[in-house]
Amino acid sequence: MNYLPIFLDLRDRHCLVVGGSETAARKAELLLRAGAHVDVAALALHEGFARLPHPDHLQRVADTFTPGLLEGKDLVIVVEEDASRAKVVADAARARNIPVNVADKPALCSFILPSIIDRSPIMVAVSSGGESPVLARMLRARLETLIPAAYGRLSALASRYKDRVRAAIKPQQRRAFWEKVFLSPVAEMVFSGRDVEAESQLDAMIREGAEHDIRRGEVYLVGAGPGNPDLLTFRALRLMQQADVVVHDRLVSQPILDMCRRDAERIYVGKERDDHAVPQEEINLLLVRLAKEGKRVLRLKGGDPFIFGRGGEEIETLAEHSVPFQVVPGITAAAGVASYAGIPLTHRDYAQSVAFVTGHLKENTFNMNWEGIARKDQTIVIYMGLKGLPLLCEALIKHGLTADTPAAIVQHGTLPTQRVITGDLTTLPALAEQAGLKAPTLIIVGNVVKLREKLGWYQPELHSEQAHRTPLEAPDHLR
Ligand code: SAH
Protein backbone atom coordinates (compact mmCIF):
# COMPACT_ATOMS: atom_id res chain seq x y z
CA MET A 1 0.00 0.00 0.00
CA ASN A 2 1.66 3.21 -1.13
CA TYR A 3 -0.85 5.58 0.43
CA LEU A 4 -3.17 5.36 3.41
CA PRO A 5 -6.69 6.48 2.49
CA ILE A 6 -8.20 8.73 5.13
CA PHE A 7 -11.20 11.07 5.27
CA LEU A 8 -10.38 14.51 6.63
CA ASP A 9 -12.75 16.59 8.72
CA LEU A 10 -12.22 20.08 7.31
CA ARG A 11 -15.23 21.82 8.79
CA ASP A 12 -14.19 25.33 9.77
CA ARG A 13 -10.56 24.52 9.03
CA HIS A 14 -8.42 26.91 7.02
CA CYS A 15 -6.92 25.89 3.70
CA LEU A 16 -4.76 27.61 1.12
CA VAL A 17 -5.12 27.26 -2.63
CA VAL A 18 -2.22 28.58 -4.69
CA GLY A 19 -3.34 29.36 -8.24
CA GLY A 20 -6.38 30.96 -9.85
CA SER A 21 -7.07 28.71 -12.84
CA GLU A 22 -10.19 26.70 -13.60
CA THR A 23 -8.53 23.64 -12.08
CA ALA A 24 -7.76 25.66 -8.96
CA ALA A 25 -11.44 26.61 -8.79
CA ARG A 26 -12.41 22.92 -8.85
CA LYS A 27 -10.00 22.17 -6.00
CA ALA A 28 -11.33 25.13 -4.01
CA GLU A 29 -14.82 23.81 -4.58
CA LEU A 30 -13.96 20.47 -3.00
CA LEU A 31 -12.58 22.20 0.06
CA LEU A 32 -15.62 24.47 0.34
CA ARG A 33 -17.99 21.55 -0.01
CA ALA A 34 -16.18 19.89 2.88
CA GLY A 35 -16.88 22.98 5.00
CA ALA A 36 -13.42 24.58 4.93
CA HIS A 37 -12.47 28.26 4.72
CA VAL A 38 -10.31 28.82 1.67
CA ASP A 39 -7.69 31.52 1.07
CA VAL A 40 -6.45 31.86 -2.50
CA ALA A 41 -3.11 33.25 -3.66
CA ALA A 42 -3.35 34.18 -7.33
CA LEU A 43 -2.93 37.19 -9.60
CA ALA A 44 -6.47 36.75 -10.90
CA LEU A 45 -9.32 34.28 -10.46
CA HIS A 46 -10.91 32.27 -13.24
CA GLU A 47 -14.63 32.99 -13.56
CA GLY A 48 -15.28 29.49 -12.19
CA PHE A 49 -14.49 30.88 -8.73
CA ALA A 50 -17.57 33.10 -8.94
CA ARG A 51 -19.87 30.07 -9.06
CA LEU A 52 -18.51 28.22 -6.04
CA PRO A 53 -20.65 27.28 -3.05
CA HIS A 54 -20.26 29.21 0.23
CA PRO A 55 -18.61 32.30 -1.35
CA ASP A 56 -18.35 33.83 2.12
CA HIS A 57 -15.82 31.13 2.99
CA LEU A 58 -13.60 32.04 0.06
CA GLN A 59 -11.21 34.97 -0.36
CA ARG A 60 -8.29 35.96 -2.52
CA VAL A 61 -5.65 37.04 -0.02
CA ALA A 62 -2.55 37.68 -2.16
CA ASP A 63 -1.22 37.87 -5.71
CA THR A 64 1.51 35.31 -5.15
CA PHE A 65 2.58 32.78 -2.59
CA THR A 66 4.61 33.86 0.41
CA PRO A 67 5.44 31.53 3.33
CA GLY A 68 3.49 33.79 5.69
CA LEU A 69 0.28 32.58 4.02
CA LEU A 70 0.81 29.16 5.59
CA GLU A 71 0.19 30.56 9.05
CA GLY A 72 -2.77 28.74 10.63
CA LYS A 73 -3.41 26.54 7.58
CA ASP A 74 -4.34 22.86 7.84
CA LEU A 75 -4.04 21.97 4.17
CA VAL A 76 -2.53 23.37 0.99
CA ILE A 77 -3.38 22.70 -2.64
CA VAL A 78 -1.17 24.06 -5.41
CA VAL A 79 -2.15 24.43 -9.05
CA GLU A 80 0.96 25.76 -10.73
CA GLU A 81 2.48 24.68 -14.02
CA ASP A 82 5.96 25.91 -13.21
CA ALA A 83 7.59 23.04 -11.32
CA SER A 84 10.17 25.13 -9.47
CA ARG A 85 7.58 27.61 -8.23
CA ALA A 86 5.31 24.72 -7.19
CA LYS A 87 8.22 23.15 -5.33
CA VAL A 88 8.82 26.31 -3.30
CA VAL A 89 5.26 26.10 -1.94
CA ALA A 90 5.41 22.34 -1.42
CA ASP A 91 8.71 22.56 0.47
CA ALA A 92 7.48 25.39 2.66
CA ALA A 93 4.32 23.45 3.54
CA ARG A 94 6.21 20.24 4.27
CA ALA A 95 8.65 22.12 6.49
CA ARG A 96 5.65 23.10 8.62
CA ASN A 97 4.11 19.60 8.45
CA ILE A 98 1.11 20.91 6.54
CA PRO A 99 -0.31 18.34 4.11
CA VAL A 100 0.20 19.57 0.55
CA ASN A 101 -1.06 18.47 -2.83
CA VAL A 102 0.33 19.78 -6.11
CA ALA A 103 -1.93 19.14 -9.09
CA ASP A 104 -0.32 16.87 -11.70
CA LYS A 105 2.98 16.67 -9.80
CA PRO A 106 2.72 13.56 -7.62
CA ALA A 107 6.40 13.78 -6.59
CA LEU A 108 5.69 17.06 -4.78
CA CYS A 109 2.60 15.81 -2.96
CA SER A 110 2.35 14.65 0.63
CA PHE A 111 -1.20 13.51 -0.10
CA ILE A 112 -3.18 12.83 -3.24
CA LEU A 113 -6.79 13.65 -4.02
CA PRO A 114 -8.77 10.58 -5.02
CA SER A 115 -11.59 10.43 -7.55
CA ILE A 116 -14.74 10.49 -5.48
CA ILE A 117 -18.26 9.22 -5.68
CA ASP A 118 -20.28 11.50 -3.47
CA ARG A 119 -23.41 10.02 -1.94
CA SER A 120 -23.04 12.02 1.24
CA PRO A 121 -22.80 10.86 3.92
CA ILE A 122 -21.53 7.83 2.00
CA MET A 123 -18.29 8.55 0.15
CA VAL A 124 -16.26 6.32 -2.10
CA ALA A 125 -12.74 7.36 -2.96
CA VAL A 126 -10.74 5.78 -5.77
CA SER A 127 -7.06 6.28 -6.34
CA SER A 128 -4.33 4.81 -8.49
CA GLY A 129 -1.69 6.30 -6.21
CA GLY A 130 -1.12 9.01 -8.80
CA GLU A 131 0.10 6.47 -11.35
CA SER A 132 -2.88 6.40 -13.66
CA PRO A 133 -5.51 9.00 -12.83
CA VAL A 134 -7.38 8.16 -16.05
CA LEU A 135 -7.83 4.57 -14.93
CA ALA A 136 -9.03 5.69 -11.51
CA ARG A 137 -11.47 8.06 -13.14
CA MET A 138 -12.82 5.30 -15.38
CA LEU A 139 -13.30 3.04 -12.40
CA ARG A 140 -15.08 5.87 -10.67
CA ALA A 141 -17.44 6.23 -13.62
CA ARG A 142 -18.28 2.54 -13.39
CA LEU A 143 -18.98 2.78 -9.68
CA GLU A 144 -21.14 5.84 -10.27
CA THR A 145 -23.44 3.72 -12.40
CA LEU A 146 -23.70 1.06 -9.72
CA ILE A 147 -24.52 3.22 -6.73
CA PRO A 148 -27.96 4.78 -6.82
CA ALA A 149 -27.99 8.56 -6.61
CA ALA A 150 -30.13 8.42 -3.48
CA TYR A 151 -27.78 6.07 -1.61
CA GLY A 152 -27.00 8.81 0.85
CA ARG A 153 -30.68 9.17 1.65
CA LEU A 154 -30.79 5.51 2.62
CA SER A 155 -27.94 6.14 5.00
CA ALA A 156 -29.78 9.15 6.42
CA LEU A 157 -32.86 7.00 6.99
CA ALA A 158 -30.74 4.46 8.84
CA SER A 159 -29.30 7.21 10.96
CA ARG A 160 -32.79 8.54 11.84
CA TYR A 161 -33.83 5.04 12.94
CA LYS A 162 -30.66 4.14 14.78
CA ASP A 163 -32.02 4.73 18.29
CA ARG A 164 -35.34 3.05 17.61
CA VAL A 165 -33.62 -0.04 16.25
CA ARG A 166 -31.21 -0.06 19.17
CA ALA A 167 -34.15 -0.03 21.59
CA ALA A 168 -36.13 -2.74 19.80
CA ILE A 169 -33.58 -5.21 18.42
CA LYS A 170 -31.10 -7.16 20.52
CA PRO A 171 -27.43 -6.26 19.87
CA GLN A 172 -26.52 -9.64 18.43
CA GLN A 173 -29.35 -9.37 15.89
CA ARG A 174 -28.85 -5.77 14.86
CA ARG A 175 -26.44 -6.33 12.05
CA ALA A 176 -28.61 -9.01 10.47
CA PHE A 177 -31.59 -6.72 10.91
CA TRP A 178 -29.96 -3.85 9.04
CA GLU A 179 -28.77 -6.16 6.30
CA LYS A 180 -32.32 -7.33 5.89
CA VAL A 181 -33.55 -3.74 5.75
CA PHE A 182 -31.02 -2.74 3.09
CA LEU A 183 -31.89 -5.76 0.98
CA SER A 184 -35.63 -5.26 1.41
CA PRO A 185 -37.94 -3.09 -0.69
CA VAL A 186 -37.25 -0.30 1.85
CA ALA A 187 -34.08 0.51 -0.09
CA GLU A 188 -35.84 0.68 -3.43
CA MET A 189 -38.58 2.79 -1.90
CA VAL A 190 -36.01 5.36 -0.79
CA PHE A 191 -34.23 5.28 -4.17
CA SER A 192 -37.50 5.95 -5.96
CA GLY A 193 -38.50 8.80 -3.65
CA ARG A 194 -41.16 6.95 -1.62
CA ASP A 195 -39.76 7.84 1.78
CA VAL A 196 -43.05 7.76 3.67
CA GLU A 197 -43.73 4.23 2.45
CA ALA A 198 -40.15 3.26 3.30
CA GLU A 199 -40.57 4.52 6.85
CA SER A 200 -43.79 2.66 7.45
CA GLN A 201 -42.24 -0.51 6.08
CA LEU A 202 -39.26 -0.03 8.36
CA ASP A 203 -41.58 0.59 11.31
CA ALA A 204 -43.28 -2.71 10.52
CA MET A 205 -39.96 -4.52 10.36
CA ILE A 206 -38.97 -3.12 13.74
CA ARG A 207 -42.30 -4.18 15.22
CA GLU A 208 -41.91 -7.70 13.92
CA GLY A 209 -38.29 -7.88 14.94
CA ALA A 210 -35.54 -9.51 12.96
CA GLU A 211 -36.92 -12.99 13.46
CA HIS A 212 -39.72 -12.75 10.95
CA ASP A 213 -39.22 -12.59 7.28
CA ILE A 214 -41.74 -10.03 6.19
CA ARG A 215 -40.36 -9.49 2.77
CA ARG A 216 -42.96 -7.90 0.59
CA GLY A 217 -43.06 -8.45 -3.12
CA GLU A 218 -42.92 -5.62 -5.57
CA VAL A 219 -43.18 -5.10 -9.32
CA TYR A 220 -40.69 -3.07 -11.31
CA LEU A 221 -42.20 -2.01 -14.62
CA VAL A 222 -39.07 -1.27 -16.58
CA GLY A 223 -38.53 0.17 -20.05
CA ALA A 224 -35.56 -1.55 -21.68
CA GLY A 225 -35.23 0.88 -24.58
CA PRO A 226 -35.15 0.03 -28.27
CA GLY A 227 -32.79 -2.94 -28.01
CA ASN A 228 -29.23 -1.69 -27.74
CA PRO A 229 -28.08 -2.46 -24.16
CA ASP A 230 -26.08 0.78 -24.05
CA LEU A 231 -29.37 2.63 -23.96
CA LEU A 232 -30.60 1.16 -20.68
CA THR A 233 -30.90 3.53 -17.74
CA PHE A 234 -28.81 2.99 -14.60
CA ARG A 235 -32.00 2.38 -12.70
CA ALA A 236 -33.20 -0.26 -15.15
CA LEU A 237 -29.89 -2.08 -14.89
CA ARG A 238 -29.93 -2.01 -11.11
CA LEU A 239 -33.43 -3.45 -10.89
CA MET A 240 -32.60 -6.03 -13.55
CA GLN A 241 -29.79 -7.23 -11.34
CA GLN A 242 -31.85 -7.64 -8.22
CA ALA A 243 -35.15 -9.03 -9.46
CA ASP A 244 -36.13 -12.59 -8.47
CA VAL A 245 -38.20 -13.14 -11.57
CA VAL A 246 -38.21 -11.55 -15.03
CA VAL A 247 -41.38 -11.35 -17.09
CA HIS A 248 -40.55 -10.35 -20.65
CA ASP A 249 -41.77 -10.48 -24.19
CA ARG A 250 -40.18 -10.65 -27.58
CA LEU A 251 -39.18 -7.02 -28.04
CA VAL A 252 -36.58 -7.28 -25.30
CA SER A 253 -33.31 -8.23 -26.96
CA GLN A 254 -31.18 -11.17 -25.83
CA PRO A 255 -28.16 -9.04 -24.85
CA ILE A 256 -30.44 -7.13 -22.50
CA LEU A 257 -31.95 -10.29 -21.01
CA ASP A 258 -28.41 -11.52 -20.45
CA MET A 259 -27.84 -8.56 -18.15
CA CYS A 260 -30.57 -9.66 -15.72
CA ARG A 261 -29.59 -11.47 -12.55
CA ARG A 262 -28.25 -14.85 -13.59
CA ASP A 263 -30.32 -16.93 -11.21
CA ALA A 264 -33.56 -15.00 -11.75
CA GLU A 265 -36.46 -17.05 -13.01
CA ARG A 266 -37.51 -16.00 -16.53
CA ILE A 267 -41.06 -16.06 -17.77
CA TYR A 268 -41.71 -15.42 -21.43
CA VAL A 269 -45.14 -14.00 -22.13
CA GLY A 270 -44.64 -13.05 -25.78
CA LYS A 271 -45.83 -14.94 -28.75
CA GLU A 272 -44.06 -17.92 -30.23
CA ARG A 273 -44.28 -18.22 -33.99
CA ASP A 274 -47.91 -18.99 -34.87
CA ASP A 275 -48.84 -19.31 -31.23
CA HIS A 276 -50.90 -16.90 -29.29
CA ALA A 277 -49.34 -14.49 -26.86
CA VAL A 278 -50.40 -14.72 -23.24
CA PRO A 279 -53.57 -12.57 -23.02
CA GLN A 280 -53.00 -9.21 -21.36
CA GLU A 281 -55.33 -9.96 -18.44
CA GLU A 282 -53.36 -13.09 -17.66
CA ILE A 283 -50.09 -11.17 -17.65
CA ASN A 284 -51.62 -8.60 -15.30
CA LEU A 285 -52.72 -11.31 -12.87
CA LEU A 286 -49.44 -13.19 -13.17
CA LEU A 287 -47.62 -10.08 -11.95
CA VAL A 288 -49.98 -9.79 -9.00
CA ARG A 289 -49.55 -13.45 -8.08
CA LEU A 290 -45.74 -13.38 -8.26
CA ALA A 291 -45.53 -10.22 -6.15
CA LYS A 292 -47.91 -11.67 -3.55
CA GLU A 293 -45.55 -14.62 -3.25
CA GLY A 294 -43.01 -12.07 -1.98
CA LYS A 295 -40.98 -11.88 -5.16
CA ARG A 296 -39.33 -8.86 -6.71
CA VAL A 297 -40.81 -9.02 -10.16
CA LEU A 298 -39.19 -7.34 -13.12
CA ARG A 299 -41.68 -6.64 -15.88
CA LEU A 300 -39.34 -5.82 -18.71
CA LYS A 301 -40.74 -4.01 -21.74
CA GLY A 302 -39.29 -2.77 -24.99
CA GLY A 303 -38.85 0.99 -25.28
CA ASP A 304 -40.84 2.94 -22.73
CA PRO A 305 -43.57 1.13 -20.77
CA PHE A 306 -46.03 4.00 -21.14
CA ILE A 307 -45.73 4.40 -24.90
CA PHE A 308 -47.70 1.74 -26.77
CA GLY A 309 -46.57 -0.65 -24.06
CA ARG A 310 -49.75 -1.36 -22.10
CA GLY A 311 -47.79 -0.47 -18.99
CA GLY A 312 -50.72 1.52 -17.72
CA GLU A 313 -53.02 -1.48 -17.84
CA GLU A 314 -50.55 -3.66 -16.00
CA ILE A 315 -50.02 -1.30 -13.11
CA GLU A 316 -53.72 -0.52 -12.87
CA THR A 317 -54.27 -4.16 -11.94
CA LEU A 318 -51.37 -3.99 -9.48
CA ALA A 319 -52.85 -0.90 -7.86
CA GLU A 320 -56.26 -2.62 -7.56
CA HIS A 321 -54.57 -5.48 -5.71
CA SER A 322 -52.46 -3.15 -3.53
CA VAL A 323 -49.20 -4.51 -4.92
CA PRO A 324 -46.40 -1.94 -4.66
CA PHE A 325 -44.78 -1.04 -7.94
CA GLN A 326 -42.45 1.44 -9.57
CA VAL A 327 -42.07 2.48 -13.18
CA VAL A 328 -38.76 3.06 -14.91
CA PRO A 329 -38.90 5.00 -18.16
CA GLY A 330 -37.05 3.68 -21.15
CA ILE A 331 -35.91 5.28 -24.37
CA THR A 332 -38.91 4.90 -26.60
CA ALA A 333 -38.38 3.55 -30.12
CA ALA A 334 -39.11 6.96 -31.65
CA ALA A 335 -36.31 8.65 -29.72
CA GLY A 336 -33.78 5.83 -30.06
CA VAL A 337 -34.46 5.09 -33.69
CA ALA A 338 -34.52 8.75 -34.73
CA SER A 339 -31.13 9.37 -33.11
CA TYR A 340 -29.52 6.33 -34.66
CA ALA A 341 -31.04 7.11 -38.06
CA GLY A 342 -29.82 10.73 -37.97
CA ILE A 343 -33.35 12.12 -38.19
CA PRO A 344 -34.09 14.86 -35.62
CA LEU A 345 -37.77 14.57 -34.76
CA THR A 346 -38.22 18.32 -34.48
CA HIS A 347 -36.28 21.04 -36.24
CA ARG A 348 -36.87 24.78 -36.27
CA ASP A 349 -37.11 24.85 -40.05
CA TYR A 350 -39.08 21.68 -40.71
CA ALA A 351 -41.16 20.43 -37.80
CA GLN A 352 -42.66 22.24 -34.84
CA SER A 353 -44.31 19.19 -33.35
CA VAL A 354 -44.15 15.43 -33.41
CA ALA A 355 -46.92 12.87 -33.19
CA PHE A 356 -46.44 9.26 -32.06
CA VAL A 357 -49.15 7.09 -33.57
CA THR A 358 -49.90 3.40 -33.86
CA GLY A 359 -50.15 1.93 -37.33
CA HIS A 360 -51.84 -1.19 -36.05
CA LEU A 361 -54.73 -2.04 -38.34
CA LYS A 362 -58.11 -3.08 -36.98
CA GLU A 363 -60.27 -4.75 -39.63
CA ASN A 364 -58.12 -3.12 -42.30
CA THR A 365 -58.75 0.46 -41.16
CA PHE A 366 -57.14 2.92 -38.80
CA ASN A 367 -59.07 4.56 -36.08
CA MET A 368 -57.32 7.92 -36.16
CA ASN A 369 -57.81 11.66 -36.16
CA TRP A 370 -56.02 12.17 -39.49
CA GLU A 371 -56.63 15.95 -39.58
CA GLY A 372 -54.59 16.45 -36.44
CA ILE A 373 -51.87 14.13 -37.68
CA ALA A 374 -51.35 14.83 -41.40
CA ARG A 375 -49.77 18.29 -41.13
CA LYS A 376 -46.77 19.42 -43.09
CA ASP A 377 -45.08 21.12 -40.12
CA GLN A 378 -45.31 18.01 -37.98
CA THR A 379 -43.21 14.84 -37.84
CA ILE A 380 -45.23 11.64 -37.64
CA VAL A 381 -43.72 8.57 -36.03
CA ILE A 382 -45.62 5.39 -36.66
CA TYR A 383 -45.17 2.37 -34.39
CA MET A 384 -46.32 -1.08 -35.49
CA GLY A 385 -46.82 0.13 -39.05
CA LEU A 386 -44.95 -2.34 -41.29
CA LYS A 387 -47.99 -4.34 -42.35
CA GLY A 388 -50.19 -1.29 -42.85
CA LEU A 389 -47.55 0.83 -44.60
CA PRO A 390 -49.25 1.11 -48.03
CA LEU A 391 -52.59 2.02 -46.43
CA LEU A 392 -50.90 4.47 -44.06
CA CYS A 393 -49.15 6.34 -46.87
CA GLU A 394 -52.39 6.46 -48.83
CA ALA A 395 -54.32 7.83 -45.87
CA LEU A 396 -51.72 10.52 -45.18
CA ILE A 397 -51.91 11.74 -48.79
CA LYS A 398 -55.68 11.62 -48.75
CA HIS A 399 -55.74 13.80 -45.64
CA GLY A 400 -53.54 16.53 -47.00
CA LEU A 401 -49.84 15.59 -47.13
CA THR A 402 -48.21 15.93 -50.55
CA ALA A 403 -47.17 12.70 -52.29
CA ASP A 404 -43.53 13.74 -52.19
CA THR A 405 -43.43 14.16 -48.39
CA PRO A 406 -40.19 12.43 -47.28
CA ALA A 407 -40.60 9.22 -45.30
CA ALA A 408 -38.32 6.58 -43.82
CA ILE A 409 -38.73 3.12 -42.43
CA VAL A 410 -36.14 1.83 -39.97
CA GLN A 411 -35.62 -1.82 -39.17
CA HIS A 412 -34.08 -2.80 -35.79
CA GLY A 413 -33.19 0.77 -34.87
CA THR A 414 -30.10 1.20 -32.61
CA LEU A 415 -28.96 -2.40 -33.24
CA PRO A 416 -26.17 -3.76 -35.44
CA THR A 417 -28.91 -4.99 -37.76
CA GLN A 418 -30.36 -1.51 -38.24
CA ARG A 419 -31.41 -0.70 -41.80
CA VAL A 420 -32.90 2.56 -42.97
CA ILE A 421 -34.92 2.88 -46.15
CA THR A 422 -35.88 6.39 -47.25
CA GLY A 423 -38.26 7.58 -49.95
CA ASP A 424 -41.51 9.49 -49.97
CA LEU A 425 -45.14 8.67 -49.37
CA THR A 426 -45.55 7.22 -52.85
CA THR A 427 -42.30 5.27 -53.12
CA LEU A 428 -41.75 3.98 -49.58
CA PRO A 429 -44.18 1.02 -49.55
CA ALA A 430 -42.58 -0.58 -52.61
CA LEU A 431 -39.04 0.15 -51.39
CA ALA A 432 -39.82 -1.42 -48.03
CA GLU A 433 -41.34 -4.46 -49.69
CA GLN A 434 -38.28 -4.93 -51.93
CA ALA A 435 -35.93 -4.61 -48.97
CA GLY A 436 -37.67 -7.48 -47.17
CA LEU A 437 -37.57 -5.72 -43.82
CA LYS A 438 -38.01 -7.62 -40.58
CA ALA A 439 -39.99 -6.35 -37.59
CA PRO A 440 -39.68 -4.36 -35.49
CA THR A 441 -39.65 -1.36 -37.74
CA LEU A 442 -40.53 2.26 -37.19
CA ILE A 443 -41.83 4.71 -39.78
CA ILE A 444 -40.96 8.39 -39.73
CA VAL A 445 -42.80 10.81 -42.00
CA GLY A 446 -42.00 14.50 -42.55
CA ASN A 447 -39.47 16.92 -43.95
CA VAL A 448 -36.98 16.12 -41.18
CA VAL A 449 -36.28 12.83 -42.96
CA LYS A 450 -34.27 14.80 -45.53
CA LEU A 451 -31.74 15.67 -42.82
CA ARG A 452 -30.55 12.07 -42.67
CA GLU A 453 -28.40 12.63 -45.75
CA LYS A 454 -26.32 15.07 -43.74
CA LEU A 455 -26.75 13.74 -40.22
CA GLY A 456 -26.82 9.96 -40.60
CA TRP A 457 -23.92 8.76 -38.43
CA TYR A 458 -24.74 5.18 -37.48
CA GLN A 459 -24.42 2.97 -40.52
CA PRO A 460 -23.81 -0.58 -39.41
CA GLU A 461 -25.30 -1.94 -42.65
CA LEU A 462 -22.25 -0.69 -44.54
CA HIS A 463 -19.94 -3.09 -42.80
CA SER A 464 -22.20 -5.67 -41.37
CA GLU A 465 -23.08 -9.02 -42.76
CA GLN A 466 -25.60 -9.33 -40.00
CA ALA A 467 -28.08 -6.84 -41.34
CA HIS A 468 -30.38 -9.63 -42.41
CA ARG A 469 -30.32 -11.53 -39.17
CA THR A 470 -33.08 -10.99 -36.64
CA PRO A 471 -32.04 -10.61 -33.03
CA LEU A 472 -35.38 -9.12 -32.13
CA GLU A 473 -38.63 -10.41 -33.40
CA ALA A 474 -41.87 -8.72 -32.66
CA PRO A 475 -45.10 -10.61 -32.37
CA ASP A 476 -47.45 -10.19 -35.30
CA HIS A 477 -49.70 -7.62 -33.72
CA LEU A 478 -46.68 -5.30 -33.44
CA ARG A 479 -45.67 -5.51 -37.08
N1 SAH B 1 -43.14 0.56 -25.74
C1 SAH B 1 -42.38 0.53 -26.98
C2 SAH B 1 -43.25 0.33 -28.18
C3 SAH B 1 -43.99 -0.98 -28.22
S1 SAH B 1 -44.91 -1.17 -29.67
C4 SAH B 1 -41.56 1.81 -27.13
O1 SAH B 1 -41.74 2.76 -26.35
O2 SAH B 1 -40.71 1.85 -28.01
C5 SAH B 1 -43.78 -2.04 -30.66
C6 SAH B 1 -43.33 -1.20 -31.82
O3 SAH B 1 -42.26 -0.37 -31.44
C7 SAH B 1 -42.79 -2.01 -32.97
O4 SAH B 1 -43.81 -2.49 -33.79
C8 SAH B 1 -41.96 -0.96 -33.68
O5 SAH B 1 -42.78 -0.11 -34.45
C9 SAH B 1 -41.42 -0.14 -32.53
N2 SAH B 1 -40.05 -0.53 -32.16
C10 SAH B 1 -39.62 -0.98 -30.97
N3 SAH B 1 -38.30 -1.19 -30.98
C11 SAH B 1 -37.87 -0.87 -32.22
C12 SAH B 1 -36.60 -0.85 -32.85
N4 SAH B 1 -35.50 -1.23 -32.22
N5 SAH B 1 -36.55 -0.44 -34.14
C13 SAH B 1 -37.65 -0.05 -34.80
N6 SAH B 1 -38.87 -0.05 -34.24
C14 SAH B 1 -38.98 -0.43 -32.96
CSV table of C-alpha atoms and ligand atoms in Angstrom, one decimal, residues 225-227 251 302-309 331-334 337 382-385 410-415 440-442 472 474 478-479, ligand 1:
chain,number,residue,atom,x,y,z
A,225,GLY,CA,-35.2,0.9,-24.6
A,226,PRO,CA,-35.2,0.0,-28.3
A,227,GLY,CA,-32.8,-2.9,-28.0
A,251,LEU,CA,-39.2,-7.0,-28.0
A,302,GLY,CA,-39.3,-2.8,-25.0
A,303,GLY,CA,-38.9,1.0,-25.3
A,304,ASP,CA,-40.8,2.9,-22.7
A,305,PRO,CA,-43.6,1.1,-20.8
A,306,PHE,CA,-46.0,4.0,-21.1
A,307,ILE,CA,-45.7,4.4,-24.9
A,308,PHE,CA,-47.7,1.7,-26.8
A,309,GLY,CA,-46.6,-0.6,-24.1
A,331,ILE,CA,-35.9,5.3,-24.4
A,332,THR,CA,-38.9,4.9,-26.6
A,333,ALA,CA,-38.4,3.5,-30.1
A,334,ALA,CA,-39.1,7.0,-31.7
A,337,VAL,CA,-34.5,5.1,-33.7
A,382,ILE,CA,-45.6,5.4,-36.7
A,383,TYR,CA,-45.2,2.4,-34.4
A,384,MET,CA,-46.3,-1.1,-35.5
A,385,GLY,CA,-46.8,0.1,-39.0
A,410,VAL,CA,-36.1,1.8,-40.0
A,411,GLN,CA,-35.6,-1.8,-39.2
A,412,HIS,CA,-34.1,-2.8,-35.8
A,413,GLY,CA,-33.2,0.8,-34.9
A,414,THR,CA,-30.1,1.2,-32.6
A,415,LEU,CA,-29.0,-2.4,-33.2
A,440,PRO,CA,-39.7,-4.4,-35.5
A,441,THR,CA,-39.7,-1.4,-37.7
A,442,LEU,CA,-40.5,2.3,-37.2
A,472,LEU,CA,-35.4,-9.1,-32.1
A,474,ALA,CA,-41.9,-8.7,-32.7
A,478,LEU,CA,-46.7,-5.3,-33.4
A,479,ARG,CA,-45.7,-5.5,-37.1
B,1,SAH,N1,-43.1,0.6,-25.7
B,1,SAH,C1,-42.4,0.5,-27.0
B,1,SAH,C2,-43.2,0.3,-28.2
B,1,SAH,C3,-44.0,-1.0,-28.2
B,1,SAH,S1,-44.9,-1.2,-29.7
B,1,SAH,C4,-41.6,1.8,-27.1
B,1,SAH,O1,-41.7,2.8,-26.4
B,1,SAH,O2,-40.7,1.8,-28.0
B,1,SAH,C5,-43.8,-2.0,-30.7
B,1,SAH,C6,-43.3,-1.2,-31.8
B,1,SAH,O3,-42.3,-0.4,-31.4
B,1,SAH,C7,-42.8,-2.0,-33.0
B,1,SAH,O4,-43.8,-2.5,-33.8
B,1,SAH,C8,-42.0,-1.0,-33.7
B,1,SAH,O5,-42.8,-0.1,-34.4
B,1,SAH,C9,-41.4,-0.1,-32.5
B,1,SAH,N2,-40.0,-0.5,-32.2
B,1,SAH,C10,-39.6,-1.0,-31.0
B,1,SAH,N3,-38.3,-1.2,-31.0
B,1,SAH,C11,-37.9,-0.9,-32.2
B,1,SAH,C12,-36.6,-0.9,-32.9
B,1,SAH,N4,-35.5,-1.2,-32.2
B,1,SAH,N5,-36.6,-0.4,-34.1
B,1,SAH,C13,-37.7,-0.1,-34.8
B,1,SAH,N6,-38.9,0.0,-34.2
B,1,SAH,C14,-39.0,-0.4,-33.0
